[in-house]
Structure formats: structure tokens, C-alpha cells
CSV table of C-alpha atoms in Angstrom, one decimal:
chain,number,residue,atom,x,y,z
O,228,MET,CA,24.4,-79.8,70.3
O,229,ILE,CA,23.0,-79.8,73.9
O,230,VAL,CA,23.6,-76.1,74.3
O,231,ARG,CA,21.9,-75.4,70.9
O,232,CYS,CA,18.9,-77.5,71.9
O,233,ALA,CA,18.6,-75.8,75.2
O,234,LEU,CA,18.7,-72.4,73.5
O,235,LEU,CA,16.0,-73.5,71.1
O,236,LEU,CA,13.7,-74.6,74.0
O,237,ILE,CA,14.2,-71.3,75.8
O,238,ALA,CA,13.4,-69.4,72.6
O,239,LEU,CA,10.2,-71.5,72.1
O,240,PHE,CA,9.2,-70.9,75.7
O,241,LEU,CA,9.7,-67.1,75.5
O,242,SER,CA,7.8,-66.9,72.2
O,243,ASN,CA,4.7,-68.6,73.7
O,244,PRO,CA,2.0,-65.8,74.1
O,245,LEU,CA,1.4,-67.1,77.6
O,246,PHE,CA,4.9,-66.1,78.7
O,247,ALA,CA,5.6,-63.2,76.4
O,248,ALA,CA,6.7,-60.0,78.1
O,249,GLY,CA,4.8,-56.7,77.7
O,250,LEU,CA,1.3,-58.3,77.4
O,251,PRO,CA,-1.5,-56.3,79.1
O,252,VAL,CA,-2.7,-57.3,82.5
O,253,VAL,CA,-6.2,-56.1,83.7
O,254,LYS,CA,-7.0,-56.1,87.4
O,255,TYR,CA,-10.2,-55.1,89.1
O,256,MET,CA,-12.2,-55.8,92.3
O,257,ILE,CA,-15.6,-57.5,92.2
O,258,ASP,CA,-17.6,-59.0,95.1
O,259,GLY,CA,-14.7,-58.2,97.3
O,260,GLN,CA,-12.3,-60.3,95.2
O,261,GLN,CA,-9.3,-59.2,93.2
O,262,MET,CA,-9.6,-60.4,89.6
O,263,GLN,CA,-6.7,-60.5,87.2
O,264,PHE,CA,-6.6,-61.4,83.5
O,265,LYS,CA,-3.5,-61.4,81.3
O,266,GLY,CA,-4.0,-60.9,77.6
O,267,GLN,CA,-2.6,-63.1,74.9
O,268,LYS,CA,-1.6,-61.8,71.5
O,269,VAL,CA,-4.0,-62.8,68.7
O,270,ALA,CA,-1.9,-64.4,66.0
O,271,GLU,CA,-4.3,-63.6,63.2
O,272,GLY,CA,-5.4,-60.0,62.7
O,273,GLY,CA,-3.6,-58.7,65.8
O,274,GLY,CA,-5.1,-57.6,69.1
O,275,TYR,CA,-5.4,-59.4,72.4
O,276,VAL,CA,-7.6,-62.1,73.9
O,277,PHE,CA,-8.6,-62.4,77.6
O,278,ASN,CA,-10.3,-65.2,79.5
O,279,PRO,CA,-9.8,-67.6,76.5
O,280,LEU,CA,-11.5,-70.7,78.2
O,281,ALA,CA,-14.8,-68.9,78.8
O,282,ASP,CA,-18.0,-70.5,77.2
O,283,LYS,CA,-19.2,-67.4,75.5
O,284,SER,CA,-17.1,-64.9,73.5
O,285,VAL,CA,-17.2,-61.4,72.1
O,286,VAL,CA,-15.0,-59.3,69.7
O,287,ILE,CA,-14.4,-55.6,70.3
O,288,SER,CA,-13.2,-53.2,67.6
O,289,THR,CA,-11.5,-50.2,69.0
O,290,THR,CA,-8.9,-47.6,67.9
O,291,ASN,CA,-5.8,-45.8,69.3
O,292,TRP,CA,-7.4,-42.9,71.2
O,293,PRO,CA,-5.0,-42.0,74.0
O,294,PRO,CA,-5.2,-41.4,76.9
O,295,TYR,CA,-8.5,-43.4,77.0
O,296,ILE,CA,-7.3,-46.4,75.1
O,297,SER,CA,-4.2,-47.1,73.0
O,298,ASP,CA,-2.2,-50.1,71.9
O,299,GLU,CA,0.9,-47.8,71.8
O,300,SER,CA,0.7,-47.3,75.6
O,301,CYS,CA,2.2,-49.9,77.9
O,302,SER,CA,-0.9,-49.5,80.2
O,303,LYS,CA,-3.3,-49.5,77.2
O,304,GLY,CA,-5.5,-46.9,79.0
O,305,TRP,CA,-8.3,-47.0,81.5
O,306,ALA,CA,-11.0,-47.5,78.9
O,307,PHE,CA,-9.2,-50.7,77.8
O,308,ASP,CA,-9.2,-52.0,81.4
O,309,LEU,CA,-12.8,-51.0,81.8
O,310,ALA,CA,-13.9,-53.0,78.7
O,311,ILE,CA,-12.0,-56.1,79.8
O,312,SER,CA,-13.3,-55.7,83.4
O,313,VAL,CA,-17.0,-55.4,82.4
O,314,LEU,CA,-17.0,-58.3,80.0
O,315,THR,CA,-14.8,-60.8,81.9
O,316,SER,CA,-16.9,-60.1,85.0
O,317,ARG,CA,-19.9,-61.4,83.0
O,318,GLY,CA,-18.0,-64.5,81.9
O,319,TYR,CA,-16.9,-63.6,78.4
O,320,LYS,CA,-13.9,-64.5,76.4
O,321,VAL,CA,-12.9,-61.1,75.1
O,322,THR,CA,-10.9,-60.4,71.9
O,323,ILE,CA,-10.1,-56.7,71.4
O,324,LYS,CA,-8.6,-55.4,68.1
O,325,PHE,CA,-7.1,-52.0,67.3
O,326,LEU,CA,-8.2,-50.6,63.9
O,327,PRO,CA,-8.5,-47.2,62.2
O,328,TRP,CA,-11.8,-45.8,63.5
O,329,SER,CA,-13.7,-45.8,60.2
O,330,ARG,CA,-12.8,-49.4,59.7
O,331,ALA,CA,-13.7,-50.3,63.3
O,332,VAL,CA,-17.1,-48.7,62.7
O,333,MET,CA,-17.6,-50.8,59.6
O,334,THR,CA,-16.7,-54.1,61.2
O,335,VAL,CA,-19.3,-53.6,63.9
O,336,GLU,CA,-22.1,-52.2,61.7
O,337,SER,CA,-21.6,-55.1,59.3
O,338,GLY,CA,-21.5,-57.7,62.2
O,339,TRP,CA,-17.9,-58.8,61.7
O,340,ALA,CA,-17.2,-57.7,65.3
O,341,ASP,CA,-19.7,-57.5,68.2
O,342,ILE,CA,-18.8,-54.2,69.9
O,343,LEU,CA,-17.6,-50.8,68.8
O,344,TYR,CA,-15.8,-49.1,71.7
O,345,PRO,CA,-15.7,-46.5,73.0
O,346,GLU,CA,-18.4,-44.6,71.2
O,347,TYR,CA,-20.1,-41.3,71.7
O,348,PHE,CA,-23.9,-40.9,71.7
O,349,ILE,CA,-25.5,-41.6,68.3
O,350,GLU,CA,-28.5,-39.5,67.2
O,351,ASP,CA,-31.5,-41.4,65.8
O,352,SER,CA,-31.0,-39.5,62.5
O,353,ALA,CA,-27.2,-40.2,62.2
O,354,PRO,CA,-26.5,-41.9,58.8
O,355,SER,CA,-24.1,-44.8,58.4
O,356,ASP,CA,-21.0,-44.0,56.4
O,357,HIS,CA,-20.8,-47.6,55.2
O,358,PHE,CA,-24.4,-48.5,54.3
O,359,LYS,CA,-26.4,-46.1,52.1
O,360,ASN,CA,-29.9,-45.0,53.2
O,361,THR,CA,-29.3,-46.6,56.6
O,362,PHE,CA,-29.3,-45.0,60.1
O,363,ARG,CA,-26.6,-46.1,62.5
O,364,LYS,CA,-29.1,-46.8,65.3
O,365,SER,CA,-30.6,-49.5,63.1
O,366,LEU,CA,-27.1,-51.2,63.0
O,367,VAL,CA,-25.9,-50.7,66.6
O,368,VAL,CA,-27.4,-50.1,70.0
O,369,LEU,CA,-25.7,-48.2,72.8
O,370,SER,CA,-25.0,-49.2,76.4
O,371,ASN,CA,-25.6,-47.1,79.5
O,372,PRO,CA,-23.1,-44.1,79.5
O,373,PHE,CA,-19.9,-43.9,81.4
O,374,PRO,CA,-17.6,-40.8,81.9
O,375,GLY,CA,-16.1,-39.2,78.7
O,376,GLY,CA,-14.8,-35.7,78.0
O,377,ASN,CA,-15.3,-32.4,76.3
O,378,ILE,CA,-15.6,-32.0,72.5
O,379,SER,CA,-13.9,-28.6,71.8
O,380,LEU,CA,-12.7,-26.6,68.9
O,381,MET,CA,-8.9,-25.9,68.8
O,382,LYS,CA,-7.4,-22.9,67.1
O,383,ARG,CA,-3.9,-21.5,66.6
O,384,ARG,CA,-2.9,-19.2,69.5
O,385,GLY,CA,-3.1,-15.5,68.6
O,386,GLU,CA,-5.7,-15.9,65.8
O,387,PRO,CA,-9.3,-14.6,66.2
O,388,LYS,CA,-11.7,-16.6,68.3
O,389,LEU,CA,-14.4,-17.8,65.9
O,390,PHE,CA,-16.7,-19.7,68.2
O,391,PHE,CA,-18.6,-18.2,71.2
O,392,GLY,CA,-21.2,-20.9,71.6
O,393,ASP,CA,-23.2,-20.7,68.4
O,394,LEU,CA,-22.1,-23.1,65.6
O,395,GLN,CA,-24.0,-21.1,63.0
O,396,TYR,CA,-21.3,-18.4,63.0
O,397,LEU,CA,-18.8,-21.1,61.7
O,398,SER,CA,-20.6,-21.5,58.4
O,399,GLY,CA,-18.0,-21.8,55.7
O,400,THR,CA,-15.1,-22.3,58.1
O,401,LYS,CA,-12.4,-24.9,57.3
O,402,ILE,CA,-12.7,-27.5,60.1
O,403,GLY,CA,-10.7,-30.7,60.6
O,404,VAL,CA,-12.5,-33.8,62.0
O,405,VAL,CA,-11.6,-37.5,62.4
O,406,ARG,CA,-13.2,-39.6,59.7
O,407,GLY,CA,-16.2,-41.5,61.1
O,408,TYR,CA,-16.3,-39.8,64.6
O,409,GLN,CA,-19.6,-38.7,66.1
O,410,ASN,CA,-18.9,-35.2,67.4
O,411,SER,CA,-22.0,-33.4,68.6
O,412,PRO,CA,-25.6,-33.8,67.2
O,413,GLU,CA,-25.7,-30.1,66.1
O,414,PHE,CA,-22.2,-30.1,64.6
O,415,ASP,CA,-22.7,-33.4,62.7
O,416,ALA,CA,-26.1,-32.3,61.3
O,417,MET,CA,-24.5,-29.0,60.0
O,418,MET,CA,-21.5,-31.0,58.7
O,419,ASP,CA,-23.9,-33.4,56.8
O,420,GLU,CA,-25.6,-30.3,55.3
O,421,GLY,CA,-22.3,-29.1,54.0
O,422,LEU,CA,-22.3,-25.9,56.1
O,423,PHE,CA,-18.6,-26.3,57.0
O,424,GLU,CA,-15.6,-27.0,54.7
O,425,VAL,CA,-14.6,-30.3,56.3
O,426,PHE,CA,-11.2,-31.9,56.1
O,427,GLU,CA,-11.2,-35.5,57.3
O,428,ALA,CA,-8.2,-37.2,59.0
O,429,ASN,CA,-7.6,-40.8,60.1
O,430,ASN,CA,-6.7,-39.8,63.7
O,431,ASP,CA,-6.3,-37.0,66.1
O,432,LEU,CA,-2.6,-36.5,65.6
O,433,GLN,CA,-3.2,-35.9,61.9
O,434,LEU,CA,-5.7,-33.2,62.8
O,435,VAL,CA,-3.0,-31.5,64.9
O,436,LYS,CA,-0.7,-31.6,61.9
O,437,LEU,CA,-3.4,-30.0,59.7
O,438,LEU,CA,-3.8,-27.2,62.2
O,439,LEU,CA,-0.1,-26.5,62.5
O,440,ALA,CA,0.3,-26.5,58.7
O,441,LYS,CA,-2.6,-24.0,58.4
O,442,ARG,CA,-4.6,-26.2,56.1
O,443,VAL,CA,-7.6,-25.7,58.4
O,444,ASP,CA,-8.9,-22.9,60.6
O,445,LEU,CA,-10.0,-25.2,63.4
O,446,ILE,CA,-10.0,-28.8,64.5
O,447,LEU,CA,-12.6,-30.5,66.6
O,448,GLY,CA,-12.1,-33.2,69.2
O,449,ASP,CA,-11.2,-34.0,72.8
O,450,PRO,CA,-8.4,-31.6,74.0
O,451,LYS,CA,-7.0,-34.3,76.2
O,452,VAL,CA,-6.7,-36.6,73.2
O,453,PHE,CA,-5.0,-34.0,71.1
O,454,ARG,CA,-2.4,-33.2,73.7
O,455,TYR,CA,-1.7,-36.8,74.7
O,456,SER,CA,-1.4,-37.8,71.0
O,457,VAL,CA,1.3,-35.2,70.5
O,458,ALA,CA,3.1,-36.0,73.7
O,459,THR,CA,3.3,-39.8,72.9
O,460,SER,CA,4.0,-39.4,69.2
O,461,ASN,CA,7.3,-39.9,67.4
O,462,LEU,CA,7.3,-36.2,66.3
O,463,PRO,CA,10.6,-34.3,66.9
O,464,PHE,CA,10.8,-32.5,70.2
O,465,HIS,CA,10.7,-29.1,68.6
O,466,ILE,CA,7.5,-30.0,66.7
O,467,LYS,CA,5.9,-31.2,69.9
O,468,GLN,CA,6.9,-28.0,71.6
O,469,GLN,CA,5.5,-26.0,68.8
O,470,ALA,CA,2.2,-27.9,68.9
O,471,ASN,CA,1.8,-27.2,72.6
O,472,GLU,CA,2.6,-23.5,72.2
O,473,VAL,CA,0.4,-23.0,69.1
O,474,MET,CA,-2.7,-25.1,69.9
O,475,GLU,CA,-5.3,-23.4,72.0
O,476,GLU,CA,-8.7,-24.7,73.2
O,477,ILE,CA,-11.7,-22.5,72.5
O,478,VAL,CA,-14.0,-22.0,75.5
O,479,PRO,CA,-16.9,-22.9,75.7
O,480,ALA,CA,-16.7,-26.5,74.6
O,481,VAL,CA,-19.0,-27.6,71.8
O,482,SER,CA,-20.3,-30.4,74.0
O,483,TYR,CA,-19.6,-32.9,76.8
O,484,ASN,CA,-19.8,-36.4,75.5
O,485,PRO,CA,-20.1,-39.5,77.8
O,486,LEU,CA,-18.9,-42.8,76.3
O,487,HIS,CA,-20.7,-46.0,75.5
O,488,PHE,CA,-20.3,-49.5,74.3
O,489,ALA,CA,-22.0,-49.8,70.8
O,490,VAL,CA,-23.3,-53.4,70.3
O,491,SER,CA,-23.9,-54.7,66.8
O,492,ARG,CA,-27.5,-55.6,66.1
O,493,GLN,CA,-26.1,-58.3,63.7
O,494,ASN,CA,-25.1,-60.3,66.8
O,495,THR,CA,-27.9,-62.8,67.3
O,496,ASN,CA,-27.6,-62.4,71.1
O,497,TRP,CA,-27.2,-58.6,71.1
O,498,GLU,CA,-30.0,-58.1,73.7
O,499,GLN,CA,-28.3,-60.4,76.2
O,500,LEU,CA,-24.9,-58.9,75.5
O,501,LEU,CA,-26.2,-55.4,76.0
O,502,LYS,CA,-27.9,-56.5,79.3
O,503,ASP,CA,-24.6,-58.1,80.5
O,504,ILE,CA,-22.6,-54.9,79.6
O,505,ASN,CA,-25.0,-52.7,81.5
O,506,GLU,CA,-25.1,-55.0,84.5
O,507,GLY,CA,-21.3,-55.1,84.5
O,508,LEU,CA,-21.1,-51.3,84.3
O,509,ASN,CA,-23.6,-50.9,87.1
O,510,GLU,CA,-21.8,-53.3,89.4
O,511,LEU,CA,-18.4,-51.6,88.8
O,512,GLN,CA,-19.9,-48.2,89.4
O,513,ALA,CA,-21.7,-49.3,92.6
O,514,ASN,CA,-18.6,-50.8,94.2
O,515,GLY,CA,-16.5,-47.8,93.3
O,516,GLU,CA,-14.3,-49.8,90.9
O,517,LEU,CA,-15.3,-47.7,87.8
O,518,GLU,CA,-14.0,-44.5,89.4
O,519,HIS,CA,-10.9,-46.4,90.6
O,520,LEU,CA,-10.1,-47.7,87.1
O,521,ILE,CA,-10.5,-44.2,85.6
O,522,ASN,CA,-8.3,-42.5,88.3
O,523,ARG,CA,-5.7,-45.3,88.7
O,524,GLU,CA,-2.2,-44.2,87.7
O,525,SER,CA,-0.6,-46.3,85.0
O,526,ASP,CA,1.4,-49.2,86.2
O,527,CYS,CA,3.5,-50.9,83.5
O,528,SER,CA,5.7,-53.0,85.8
O,529,ASP,CA,3.9,-56.2,85.0
O,530,ARG,CA,3.0,-55.5,81.3
């Protein structure tokens, strides 16, 4: 009986989120001081919460978008660390949830969550996919930018190069995109006009599969994300090898896209939240910590 009780106590101890193994730890320097926050699992709806005793709170909707951010990576990605660093440095309790991108967009545009992250630049004329006759800029407001990556077309190696810098020549081409993504202003405007035959996928890995299966001529996205998604997937080794051999980036890139926090205008304190995010970004950039977070190698020893 004593042994059974002891084992039960140990099990309860280990199941407590505060002591669970594998939880994300975010570290950063600010005002010359090392800050460290360990995430706790959110029991309802999944995700993680940081700095739970703070007086003010914020909810972030994000998606698996490796290598920038991913719940499937032990390190969670540098963009994950950046979001937690920016907001905890401003005294927020931060809840961050991983969702399919289209759903993440909907939660923020509707006000169920406070921040969509990370987001590309949004044109004033970009329509909402979730609210008819509504522009996205009327639902969310963007923070100052921080470093992002190229948006490029990917083709099958050995097939003709269809893009030389002018999207007009791609009219009628079968192109795969992730549902709900902002791509480039010119591409998205042409897509909305129906000038491409668009195939929508839920994520970048599905786009790669469409390209390999020859269901599309091209796919559009960040080449780093495509290759990392393949490398960290559960695809058989020979399929991963095939993807790396077949998939080829077209130069020039369609655009370079910096990243942003997108704050929901449904949040009654959105102006103060936006101000806090920009101040946090500026401070981390000024002290070199932003660059350090981006370039730091993954350390999963304490996660």
C-alpha cells in the first residue's frame, strides 16, 4: 500500500504542467538581465501559457511553419521565442495556440484571439476570407516589421522555367498556395481576379506533395519552409530524397516578405497592445537580442 501511494504521488507530480518534461523554455536578455520563462501546457484547446501571474494577458494564434515556428520542433523555432520575448518583456501573460492557418486568421479577425503571428504585409485592398465585403486591414493592424524571407515559385527540376520576373506570363498556370496566406500584393491581386488556376492546401508540406504528384505546375511559398517541412515530416526517406532532388526554386523570387504581428482590432486595448509590441521589438533590436534570437542554434536540452 505504501509503495502504491508513493508511486501515485510521483505520477501526480510528474503530470503537473509545472514539472512536465519537454515544455518550451524561452530565454532572452533585456536591460542587461537574463530572462527565462518556461511554458505550461494549456489544458483546454492546447497550446502553451507563459508568465501566468501577469496582470494583463494576450492570446496568440499561430500555425506550424518551420523553421520559423512549429509545435512539432523541440525548440519551437526562433519566431516562437521572439513572440514570447516581446510580450513577456512588456509584462503580459502569453497564451499561444497552434492552429491551421485559415482558422488562425479567423480567430483573430473575429476577436477570439488577440494576435495573428507571424503575418506578412497586408495590402489595404486585401479582402477577408471570413467576412464578406470586408477588408482585412479593417479587422487587424500590423506591427513594425522584423526579418522574414523570400516568397518564391518552386518547379519540378528539368521542366521549363515559366517565371522570369513578370507574373503576367503565368496566366492560366496551375499554382499551389496555402489557404489563407498572404503572398505578394501583385500575385494575390491576380489570384483574386482568377488569372491563375489555384489549388489550395492546408500547409506547405501538402503543397510539396501536390508538386511531386504533378497536380500543379508550380507552388508558391518560402523555400526554407518547403525544405524544412519535408526534412522534419514523417514521409518515408525515399520520398524526402525525391522531393529534394525534384523541387527547384525559381530565381528571381516573387518578393521578399518581412514578418509582422497582426493585432485584432476587436481587442478593446489594441492600440496599447500594438504600442507595447513595437516597443518590445525596438528594444530587442537595439540591444542585439533580436538578431541573437534569429541566429541562435536550437538547444533542446532543457525543453
